[in-house]
Coordinates of C-alpha atoms in Angstrom, one line a residue:
M189 CA 4.6 -13.9 -0.3
E190 CA 2.1 -14.7 2.4
L191 CA 1.5 -12.1 5.2
E192 CA 0.0 -13.0 8.5
I193 CA -0.8 -10.6 11.4
R194 CA -1.3 -11.9 14.7
D195 CA -2.8 -9.9 17.6
I196 CA -1.5 -6.5 16.6
K197 CA -2.1 -3.7 18.9
K198 CA -1.5 -0.1 18.9
N199 CA -2.3 2.9 21.4
Y200 CA -1.8 6.6 20.9
G201 CA -1.4 7.9 24.5
K202 CA -4.8 6.6 26.3
K203 CA -6.3 6.0 22.8
Q204 CA -6.6 2.4 21.7
V205 CA -6.6 2.3 17.9
L206 CA -5.9 -1.3 17.3
R207 CA -7.3 -3.4 19.9
Q208 CA -6.3 -6.9 18.4
I209 CA -5.7 -7.3 14.7
N210 CA -5.5 -10.7 13.1
L211 CA -5.7 -11.1 9.4
T212 CA -4.0 -12.7 6.5
A213 CA -3.1 -11.8 2.9
Q214 CA -2.4 -14.6 0.7
A215 CA 0.3 -14.8 -2.2
G216 CA -1.3 -14.1 -5.5
Q217 CA -4.4 -12.0 -4.1
C218 CA -5.6 -8.8 -3.6
T219 CA -6.8 -8.3 0.0
G220 CA -8.9 -5.2 1.0
I221 CA -9.4 -3.6 4.2
V222 CA -12.3 -1.2 4.9
G223 CA -13.5 0.8 8.0
A224 CA -14.6 4.3 9.0
N225 CA -12.0 7.1 8.9
G226 CA -10.1 6.9 12.2
S227 CA -10.6 3.1 12.5
G228 CA -6.8 2.4 12.4
K229 CA -6.5 1.2 8.7
S230 CA -3.6 3.6 7.9
T231 CA -2.0 2.9 11.2
L232 CA -2.0 -0.9 10.4
L233 CA -0.3 -0.2 7.0
R234 CA 2.2 1.9 8.5
I235 CA 3.1 -0.9 11.1
L236 CA 3.4 -3.3 8.4
A237 CA 5.6 -1.0 6.4
G238 CA 8.0 -0.6 9.2
V239 CA 7.1 3.2 9.7
E240 CA 5.4 2.8 13.0
K241 CA 6.0 0.2 15.7
A242 CA 3.2 -1.8 17.2
D243 CA 2.8 -1.9 20.8
A244 CA 2.3 -5.8 20.7
G245 CA 1.7 -8.5 18.3
K246 CA 3.6 -10.4 15.5
I247 CA 4.1 -10.0 11.8
L248 CA 4.8 -13.2 9.9
V249 CA 6.1 -13.4 6.3
N250 CA 5.9 -17.0 4.7
G251 CA 5.4 -18.2 8.3
E252 CA 8.4 -16.7 9.8
V253 CA 8.2 -14.1 12.6
I254 CA 9.8 -10.8 11.4
K255 CA 11.6 -9.6 14.5
N256 CA 12.6 -6.0 13.3
P257 CA 9.9 -5.0 10.9
S258 CA 11.5 -1.3 10.4
R259 CA 14.4 -3.3 8.8
Q260 CA 13.2 -6.7 7.5
M261 CA 10.0 -5.5 5.9
A262 CA 11.9 -3.0 3.7
A263 CA 13.2 -5.9 1.7
H264 CA 9.6 -7.1 0.9
V265 CA 7.3 -4.0 1.0
G266 CA 6.4 -1.3 -1.4
Y267 CA 4.2 1.3 0.5
I268 CA 2.0 3.7 -1.1
P269 CA 0.8 6.1 1.7
Q270 CA -2.1 8.3 1.7
E271 CA -0.1 11.4 2.0
S272 CA 2.8 12.0 -0.5
A273 CA 6.3 10.5 0.6
L274 CA 8.1 12.7 -1.8
M275 CA 10.5 15.4 -1.0
P276 CA 8.7 18.7 -2.1
E277 CA 12.0 21.0 -2.7
L278 CA 13.3 18.1 -5.0
T279 CA 12.5 17.7 -8.7
V280 CA 10.5 14.5 -9.7
K281 CA 13.5 13.0 -11.3
D282 CA 15.7 13.6 -8.2
N283 CA 13.1 12.1 -6.0
L284 CA 13.0 9.0 -8.3
K285 CA 16.6 8.7 -8.5
L286 CA 16.8 8.8 -4.8
W287 CA 14.5 5.9 -4.4
A288 CA 16.4 4.0 -6.9
S289 CA 19.6 4.4 -4.9
F290 CA 18.6 2.0 -2.4
G291 CA 19.4 -1.5 -3.4
D292 CA 20.6 -2.5 -7.0
Y293 CA 20.7 0.9 -8.6
R294 CA 21.0 -0.4 -12.2
E295 CA 18.3 -2.9 -12.0
N296 CA 16.2 -0.2 -10.3
C297 CA 16.8 2.1 -13.1
R298 CA 15.8 -0.2 -15.6
N299 CA 12.4 -0.8 -13.6
L300 CA 12.2 3.0 -13.1
E301 CA 12.2 3.5 -17.0
R302 CA 9.4 1.2 -17.7
L303 CA 7.2 2.3 -14.8
C304 CA 7.7 6.0 -15.7
E305 CA 6.6 5.2 -19.2
Q306 CA 3.7 3.2 -17.8
F307 CA 2.3 6.0 -15.6
Q308 CA 3.3 8.7 -17.9
I309 CA 5.8 10.6 -15.7
Q310 CA 8.2 11.8 -18.3
T311 CA 6.2 14.9 -19.2
F312 CA 6.8 16.7 -15.5
Y313 CA 10.1 15.0 -14.8
K314 CA 11.7 18.5 -14.1
E315 CA 8.9 19.7 -12.0
K316 CA 9.5 20.1 -8.3
A317 CA 7.5 17.5 -6.3
G318 CA 5.7 20.2 -4.3
N319 CA 4.3 21.9 -7.4
L320 CA 2.6 18.8 -8.5
S321 CA -1.2 18.2 -8.8
G322 CA -2.7 15.5 -6.4
G323 CA -2.8 13.1 -9.2
M324 CA 0.5 13.6 -10.6
S325 CA 2.1 13.3 -6.9
K326 CA -0.2 10.0 -6.5
R327 CA 1.5 8.5 -9.8
V328 CA 5.1 9.4 -8.8
N329 CA 4.4 7.8 -5.3
I330 CA 3.2 4.6 -7.0
V331 CA 6.4 4.5 -9.1
C332 CA 8.6 5.1 -6.0
A333 CA 6.8 2.1 -4.5
L334 CA 7.3 -0.2 -7.3
I335 CA 10.9 0.6 -8.3
H336 CA 12.4 -2.3 -6.2
K337 CA 9.9 -4.9 -7.5
P338 CA 8.2 -5.8 -4.0
S339 CA 6.6 -8.8 -3.2
L340 CA 4.2 -7.2 -1.0
L341 CA 2.4 -3.9 -2.0
L342 CA 0.8 -2.0 0.9
M343 CA -1.6 0.8 -0.6
D344 CA -3.5 3.3 1.5
E345 CA -6.4 4.7 -0.7
P346 CA -4.1 4.1 -3.8
S347 CA -6.5 5.5 -6.4
A348 CA -7.4 8.8 -4.6
A349 CA -6.7 11.9 -6.7
L350 CA -6.2 9.6 -9.9
D351 CA -8.4 10.3 -13.0
M352 CA -10.3 7.4 -14.5
V353 CA -7.6 6.5 -16.9
F354 CA -4.9 6.0 -14.3
K355 CA -7.2 4.4 -12.0
E356 CA -7.8 1.7 -14.7
E357 CA -4.0 1.6 -15.1
L358 CA -3.3 0.8 -11.6
K359 CA -6.1 -1.8 -11.2
G360 CA -4.4 -3.5 -14.1
Y361 CA -1.0 -3.2 -12.6
I362 CA -2.4 -4.6 -9.2
R363 CA -4.1 -7.7 -11.2
D364 CA -0.8 -8.5 -13.1
F365 CA 1.3 -8.0 -9.8
A366 CA -1.2 -10.7 -8.2
K367 CA -1.1 -13.1 -11.0
E368 CA 2.8 -13.0 -10.7
G369 CA 2.6 -14.3 -7.1
G370 CA 2.6 -11.0 -5.3
S371 CA 0.7 -10.0 -2.5
V372 CA -1.5 -6.6 -2.2
L373 CA -2.9 -5.2 0.9
L374 CA -4.9 -2.1 0.3
S375 CA -7.2 0.1 2.4
S376 CA -10.0 1.8 0.3
H377 CA -13.3 3.6 0.2
D378 CA -13.4 3.1 -3.6
E379 CA -16.2 0.6 -4.6
G380 CA -14.2 -0.5 -7.7
E381 CA -11.2 -1.5 -5.7
I382 CA -13.0 -3.1 -2.9
T383 CA -15.2 -5.5 -5.4
A384 CA -11.8 -6.4 -7.2
C385 CA -10.2 -7.7 -4.1
Q386 CA -10.3 -11.6 -3.7
S387 CA -10.4 -11.3 0.2
L388 CA -11.9 -8.5 2.4
W389 CA -11.4 -7.4 5.9
A390 CA -13.1 -4.7 8.0
I391 CA -11.6 -2.9 10.9
K392 CA -14.1 -1.8 13.6
D393 CA -13.6 -0.9 17.2
G394 CA -9.9 -1.9 16.7
I395 CA -10.6 -5.6 15.8
A396 CA -10.3 -6.9 12.2
V397 CA -13.2 -8.8 11.0
K398 CA -13.3 -11.2 7.8
L399 CA -16.2 -10.2 5.6
P400 CA -18.1 -12.5 3.2
K401 CA -17.0 -12.3 -0.4
K402 CA -20.6 -11.4 -1.6
L403 CA -21.6 -9.0 1.1
P404 CA -23.4 -6.2 -0.6
V405 CA -21.6 -2.9 -0.9
E406 CA -24.6 -1.1 0.9
E407 CA -24.5 -3.6 3.8
M408 CA -20.7 -3.1 4.2
V409 CA -21.0 0.7 4.1
G410 CA -23.6 0.6 6.7
K411 CA -21.9 -1.6 9.1
Y412 CA -18.3 -0.9 8.7
M413 CA -17.6 2.3 7.0
K414 CA -19.5 4.9 8.9

């Protein structure tokens, strides 16, 4: 799936967060977004996931304009927010069953069984989501995003709170997902994730800038992440 963003703008009151965002994410690739805290990376991902509405601009999927992102993007997107999307009062199992109920329940349950084994969720199935450690919660959020076999993964600091084992597990999944033709768009401060991206953009002063593939990490940090 190819994603194109044209002239996306977003204000919060008088504060202009996204001034004019133009970028593309190609099918079969992992595209990274870097930028300082507060630069608008998370805002952009929420807009693409249909959680927030842009003030102006267009989103195109495979060349077609998405007229109602909050409804249409749900069919394409698996979204892993920086903060947990789980209901804290429900158990892990009930949270997962809730996410599986959207769409083809039987097919989703088959996917869920495989993903829970891959990310080792079964050991804390009966725990309430509000009692989970940061790493456990992140793993469950990742599984929730993947249940429906999305064609586009939006990931906001996806490996934050994960230990090294599951960071590598996640990187492997991202590679496999892209090899199968999926698109990945992630924001990250993690050097390993950044260097694994085939395409890299920075958001600074509300504008998206495409970065050279071999830009040294030190230069990237100095120019765009402070």
